[in-house]
XYZ file of C-alpha atoms in Angstrom:
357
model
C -9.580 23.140 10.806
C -8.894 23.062 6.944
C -6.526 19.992 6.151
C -5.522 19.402 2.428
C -5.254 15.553 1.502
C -2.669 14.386 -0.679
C -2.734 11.104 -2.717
C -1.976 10.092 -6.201
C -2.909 6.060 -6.492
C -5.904 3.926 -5.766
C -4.114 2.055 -2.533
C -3.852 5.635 -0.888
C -7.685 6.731 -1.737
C -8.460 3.645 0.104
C -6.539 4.070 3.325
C -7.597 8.006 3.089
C -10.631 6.974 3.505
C -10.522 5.405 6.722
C -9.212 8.999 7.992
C -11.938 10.592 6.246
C -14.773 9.234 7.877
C -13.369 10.383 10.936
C -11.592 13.630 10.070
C -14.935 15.188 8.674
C -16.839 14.581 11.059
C -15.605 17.845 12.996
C -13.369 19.670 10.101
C -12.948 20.429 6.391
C -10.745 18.424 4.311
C -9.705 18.995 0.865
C -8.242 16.231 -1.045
C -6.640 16.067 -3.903
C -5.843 13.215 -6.508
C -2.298 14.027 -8.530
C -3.198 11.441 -11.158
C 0.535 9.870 -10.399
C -0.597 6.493 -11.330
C -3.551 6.105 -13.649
C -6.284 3.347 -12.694
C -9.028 2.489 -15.179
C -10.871 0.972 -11.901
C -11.286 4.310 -9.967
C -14.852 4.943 -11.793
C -17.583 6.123 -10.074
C -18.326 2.434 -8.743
C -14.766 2.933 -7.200
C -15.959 5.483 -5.228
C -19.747 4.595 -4.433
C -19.144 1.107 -3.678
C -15.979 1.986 -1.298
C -17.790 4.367 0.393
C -14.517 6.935 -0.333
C -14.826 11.066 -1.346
C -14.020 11.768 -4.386
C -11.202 14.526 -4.905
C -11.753 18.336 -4.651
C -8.773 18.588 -7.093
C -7.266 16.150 -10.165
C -3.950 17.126 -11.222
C -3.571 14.909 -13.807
C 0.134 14.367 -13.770
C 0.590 10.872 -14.935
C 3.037 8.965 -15.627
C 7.176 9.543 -16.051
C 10.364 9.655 -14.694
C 10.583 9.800 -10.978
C 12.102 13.171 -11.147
C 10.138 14.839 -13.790
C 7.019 13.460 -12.165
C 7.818 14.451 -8.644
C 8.169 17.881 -9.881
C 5.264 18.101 -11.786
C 2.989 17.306 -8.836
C 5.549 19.551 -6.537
C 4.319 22.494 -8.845
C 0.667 21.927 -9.143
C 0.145 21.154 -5.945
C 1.933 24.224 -4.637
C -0.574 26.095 -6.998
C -3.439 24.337 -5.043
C -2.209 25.060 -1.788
C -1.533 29.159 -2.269
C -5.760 28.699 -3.573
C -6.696 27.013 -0.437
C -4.099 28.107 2.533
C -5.365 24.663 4.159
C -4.481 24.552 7.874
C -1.670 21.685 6.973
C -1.381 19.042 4.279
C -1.855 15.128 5.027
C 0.035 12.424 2.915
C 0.391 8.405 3.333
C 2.967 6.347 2.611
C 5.897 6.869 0.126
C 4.721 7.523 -3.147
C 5.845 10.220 -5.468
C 2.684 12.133 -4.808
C 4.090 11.890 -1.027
C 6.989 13.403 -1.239
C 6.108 15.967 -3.881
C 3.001 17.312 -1.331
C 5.172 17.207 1.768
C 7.999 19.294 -0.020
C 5.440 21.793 -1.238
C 3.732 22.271 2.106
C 6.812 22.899 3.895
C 8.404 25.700 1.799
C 4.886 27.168 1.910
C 5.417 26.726 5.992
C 2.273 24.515 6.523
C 2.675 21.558 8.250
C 2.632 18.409 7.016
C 0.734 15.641 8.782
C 2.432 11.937 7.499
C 0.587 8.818 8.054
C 2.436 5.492 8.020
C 5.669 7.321 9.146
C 8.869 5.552 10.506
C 8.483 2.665 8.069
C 12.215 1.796 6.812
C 13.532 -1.328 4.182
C 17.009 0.152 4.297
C 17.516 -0.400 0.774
C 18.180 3.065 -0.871
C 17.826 2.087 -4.327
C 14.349 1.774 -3.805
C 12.316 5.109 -4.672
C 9.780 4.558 -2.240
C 12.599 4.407 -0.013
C 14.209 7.600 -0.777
C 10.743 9.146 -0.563
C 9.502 8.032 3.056
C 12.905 8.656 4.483
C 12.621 12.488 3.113
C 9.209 12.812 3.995
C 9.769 11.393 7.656
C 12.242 14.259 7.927
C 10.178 17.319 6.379
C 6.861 16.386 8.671
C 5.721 17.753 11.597
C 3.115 15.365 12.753
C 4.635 11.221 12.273
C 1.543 8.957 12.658
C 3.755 5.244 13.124
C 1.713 2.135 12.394
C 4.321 -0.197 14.381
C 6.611 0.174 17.476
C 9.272 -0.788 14.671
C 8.205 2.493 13.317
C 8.406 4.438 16.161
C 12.031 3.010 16.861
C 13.171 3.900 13.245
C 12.253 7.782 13.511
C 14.020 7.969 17.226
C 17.272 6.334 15.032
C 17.250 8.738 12.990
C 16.694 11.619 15.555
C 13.136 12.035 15.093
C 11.260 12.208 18.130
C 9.137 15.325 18.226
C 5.348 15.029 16.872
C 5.315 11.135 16.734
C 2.955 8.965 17.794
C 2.237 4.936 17.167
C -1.421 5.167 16.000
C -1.781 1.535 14.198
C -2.363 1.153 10.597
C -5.082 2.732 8.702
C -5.064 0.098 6.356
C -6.280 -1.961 9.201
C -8.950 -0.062 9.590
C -9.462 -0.195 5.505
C -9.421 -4.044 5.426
C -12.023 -4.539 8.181
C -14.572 -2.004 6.948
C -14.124 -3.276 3.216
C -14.263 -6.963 3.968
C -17.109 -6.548 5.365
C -18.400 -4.827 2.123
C -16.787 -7.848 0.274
C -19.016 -10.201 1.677
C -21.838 -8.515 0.343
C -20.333 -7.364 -3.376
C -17.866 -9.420 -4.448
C -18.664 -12.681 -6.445
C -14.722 -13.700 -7.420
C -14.850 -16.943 -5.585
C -18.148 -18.121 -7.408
C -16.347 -16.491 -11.250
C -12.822 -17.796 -11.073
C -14.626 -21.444 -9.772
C -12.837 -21.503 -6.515
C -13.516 -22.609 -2.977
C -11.339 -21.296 0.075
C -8.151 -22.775 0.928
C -7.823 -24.493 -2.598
C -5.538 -22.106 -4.468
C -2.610 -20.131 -3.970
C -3.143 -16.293 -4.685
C 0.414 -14.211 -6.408
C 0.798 -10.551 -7.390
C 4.008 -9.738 -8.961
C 4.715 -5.644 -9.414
C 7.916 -4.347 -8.237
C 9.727 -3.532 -10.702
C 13.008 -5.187 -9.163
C 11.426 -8.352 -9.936
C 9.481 -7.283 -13.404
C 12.331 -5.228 -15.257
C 14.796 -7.774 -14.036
C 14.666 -11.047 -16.643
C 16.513 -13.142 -14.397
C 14.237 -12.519 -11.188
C 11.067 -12.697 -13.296
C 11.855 -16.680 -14.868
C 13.017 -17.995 -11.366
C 9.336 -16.257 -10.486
C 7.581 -17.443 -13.322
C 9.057 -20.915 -12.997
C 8.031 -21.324 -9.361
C 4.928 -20.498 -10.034
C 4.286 -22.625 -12.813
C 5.828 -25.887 -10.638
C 3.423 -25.242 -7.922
C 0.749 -28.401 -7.294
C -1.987 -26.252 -6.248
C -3.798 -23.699 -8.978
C -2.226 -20.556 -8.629
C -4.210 -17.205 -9.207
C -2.130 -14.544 -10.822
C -3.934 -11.128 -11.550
C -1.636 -9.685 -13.757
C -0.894 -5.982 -14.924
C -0.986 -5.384 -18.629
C 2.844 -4.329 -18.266
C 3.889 -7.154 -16.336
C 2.103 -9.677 -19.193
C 3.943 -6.974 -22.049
C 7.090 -7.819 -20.508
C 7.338 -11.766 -20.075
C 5.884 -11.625 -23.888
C 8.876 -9.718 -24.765
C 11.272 -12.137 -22.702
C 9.641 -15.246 -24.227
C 8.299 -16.541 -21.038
C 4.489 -16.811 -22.058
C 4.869 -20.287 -22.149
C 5.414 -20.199 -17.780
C 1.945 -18.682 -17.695
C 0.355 -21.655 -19.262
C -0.394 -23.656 -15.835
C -1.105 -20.306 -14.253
C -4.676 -18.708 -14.036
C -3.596 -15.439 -14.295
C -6.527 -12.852 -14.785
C -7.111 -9.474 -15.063
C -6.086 -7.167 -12.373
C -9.378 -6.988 -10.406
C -10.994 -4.157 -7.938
C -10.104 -4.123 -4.228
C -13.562 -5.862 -2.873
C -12.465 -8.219 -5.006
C -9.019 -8.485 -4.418
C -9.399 -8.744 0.042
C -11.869 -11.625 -1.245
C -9.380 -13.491 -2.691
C -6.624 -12.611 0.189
C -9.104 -13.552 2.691
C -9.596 -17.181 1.356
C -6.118 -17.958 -0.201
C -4.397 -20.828 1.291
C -1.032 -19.081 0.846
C -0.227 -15.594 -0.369
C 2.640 -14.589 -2.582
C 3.707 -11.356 -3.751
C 6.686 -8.494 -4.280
C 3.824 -6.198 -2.726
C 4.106 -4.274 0.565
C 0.537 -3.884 1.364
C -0.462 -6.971 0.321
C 1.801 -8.697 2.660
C 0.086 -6.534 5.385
C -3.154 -7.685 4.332
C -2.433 -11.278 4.266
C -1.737 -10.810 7.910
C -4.848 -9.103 8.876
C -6.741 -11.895 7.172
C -4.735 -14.272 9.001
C -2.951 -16.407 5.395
C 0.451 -16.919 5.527
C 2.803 -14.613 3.301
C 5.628 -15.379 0.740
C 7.473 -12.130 -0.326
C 9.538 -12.235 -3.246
C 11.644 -9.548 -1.400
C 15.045 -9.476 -0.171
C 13.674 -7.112 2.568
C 10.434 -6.187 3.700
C 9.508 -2.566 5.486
C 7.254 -5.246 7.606
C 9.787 -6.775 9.803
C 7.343 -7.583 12.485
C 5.383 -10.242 10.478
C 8.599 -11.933 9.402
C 9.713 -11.357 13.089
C 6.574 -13.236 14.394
C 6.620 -15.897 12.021
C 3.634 -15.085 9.668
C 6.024 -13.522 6.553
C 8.624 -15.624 5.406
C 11.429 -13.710 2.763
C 12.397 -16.318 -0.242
C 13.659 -13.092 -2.685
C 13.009 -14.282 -6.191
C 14.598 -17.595 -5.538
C 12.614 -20.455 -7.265
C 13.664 -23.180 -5.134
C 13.256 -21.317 -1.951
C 9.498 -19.830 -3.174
C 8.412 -23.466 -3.923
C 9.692 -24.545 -0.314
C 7.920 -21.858 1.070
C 4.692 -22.756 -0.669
C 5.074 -26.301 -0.197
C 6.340 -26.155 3.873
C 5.877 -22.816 5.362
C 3.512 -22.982 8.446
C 3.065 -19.874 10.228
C 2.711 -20.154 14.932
C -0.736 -20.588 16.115
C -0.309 -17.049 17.725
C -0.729 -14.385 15.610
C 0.023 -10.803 18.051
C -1.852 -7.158 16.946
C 1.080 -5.521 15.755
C -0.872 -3.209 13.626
C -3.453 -1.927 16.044
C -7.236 -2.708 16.395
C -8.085 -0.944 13.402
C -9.278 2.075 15.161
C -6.074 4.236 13.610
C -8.077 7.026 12.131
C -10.245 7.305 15.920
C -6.650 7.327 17.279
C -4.924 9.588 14.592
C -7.282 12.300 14.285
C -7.698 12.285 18.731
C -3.807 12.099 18.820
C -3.156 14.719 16.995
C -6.469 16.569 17.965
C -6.291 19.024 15.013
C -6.076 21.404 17.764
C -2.645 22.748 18.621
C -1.795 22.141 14.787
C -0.195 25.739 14.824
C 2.541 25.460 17.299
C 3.985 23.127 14.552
């Protein structure tokens, strides 16, 4: 079978790949890279190093407004799919790319194939939000990483063509920590030994375009005993500049935003984890560290649910309680899988009866 791959940021070339490896064994894919987000590190040590295909296609949208952007990527990749008349289109997640690729494929009638499917925060003015729901509801295929998942879609009527697979980004972390141990030097640069720091990203931009929610941030951060690591996107820095806050950075080792070998290092040997991020809250659970989100809600209920995720929203006395006190249960249950998703994905759904769809 011919499947056409859509993704449009570093995060989602990562997780494709997991599906790749397995998807290509037996079929042709054809992926293609919008350009939504821009990434100086996707070079070609991105690729060799990560062991990921490089795209058949760059669209080379960029940046912009949500809508403008969306339709952008709607259009090219329409133009891509008349080319190729792929057998049906894959996406991940809830990106603009996402939705933009599932709404072309389905007024083209090809159908649309949506890993990570069913996930829900319930708070609509989130894009990402707006953009899973939508794409939950043009798909054909739903490949759920959680039973939460699962339950979500049947909510909402959606019961046809899904199946809980577990999360590729699982199977991501495993086969790139592994490569971590062998590449990545970040302990050894930044001077640190495991369990001695605390490890924050701060993105979303709920918490970096609002002033208020940044300074509680910023001034947790900076009251924290233990060094905290803080790589920090040139935007992000632009901004607390602007808002006079520079000075909160000063007992704060932030860094340059670093590669992914680089960055599942650091996860893997944090002491504690915080961040506004949803994937890296998933991948402090994998690696078994204990997660702060600066969230008021998390599309990962089930590590807050089993005690490994604790929600402090950008509160800075209840982020420096959490940092100070929070102690995740002994247990810690597979709710994601045994990062064999892609195996289970591409068998689930077999690539076989794709046309009765």
């Amino acid at each position: 079978m011919k499947i056409a791959t859509v993704v449009g940021a570093r995060p989602q070339f990562i997780k494709a790949a997991s599906v790749s490896r397995v998807l290509r064994r037996d079929h042709q894919e054809i992926l293609i890279h919008t350009g939504q987000h821009y990434d100086t590190n996707m070079s070609d040590i991105f690729f060799d190093e990560l062991h990921i295909p490089r795209p058949d296609f760059h669209l080379g949208i960029g940046s912009g407004r949500h809508g403008a952007q969306t339709g952008a990527i709607l259009e090219k990749v329409e133009e891509v799919l008349i080319q190729e008349t792929p057998d049906a289109l894959l996406v991940y997640g809830d990106t603009n790319s996402t939705l933009a690729g599932a709404l072309a494929a389905s007024k083209l009638h090809i159908p649309v194939i949506h890993i990570e499917a069913g996930l829900r925060s319930f708070n609509r003015r989130m894009p990402e939000e707006i953009n899973r729901i939508l794409t939950d509801h043009l798909s054909s295929w739903l490949s759920c990483p959680t039973e939460t998942a699962v339950r979500n879609l049947s909510a909402e009527g959606i019961t046809e063509g899904v199946a809980q697979d577990g999360d590729v980004m699982y199977d991501a972390f495993l086969y790139n920590l592994e490569l971590a141990k062998e590449k990545s030097n970040i302990l050894q640069t930044l001077g640190l030994g495991p369990k001695s720091y605390i490890l924050c990203t701060i993105h979303r931009a709920e918490n970096t375009d609002d002033p208020a929610r940044l300074t509680q941030i910023l001034k947790a951060l900076s009251k924290i005993s233990l060094p905290v690591v803080l790589p920090l996107h040139p935007r992000t820095r632009k901004i607390v500049h602007e808002l006079g806050l520079t000075s909160l950075l000063d007992r704060i080792n932030v860094i340059e935003p670093v590669g992914y070998l680089d960055m599942i290092t650091l996860e893997a040997h944090t002491l504690k984890l915080v961040t506004d991020s949803g994937g890296v809250q998933k991948e402090a659970y994998f690696a078994g560290v204990p997660c702060i989100t600066m969230r008021d809600e998390t599309e990962w209920v089930e590590t807050v649910d089993v005690g490994w995720n604790r929600l402090t929203g950008a509160n800075e006395e209840k982020i420096l309680e959490a940092v100070e006190m929070f102690t995740p249960p002994e247990n810690r249950p597979s709710i994601f899988g045994d990062g064999k998703a892609a195996e289970q994905i591409v068998a689930t759904f077999g690539m076989k009866n794709i046309n009765q769809y």
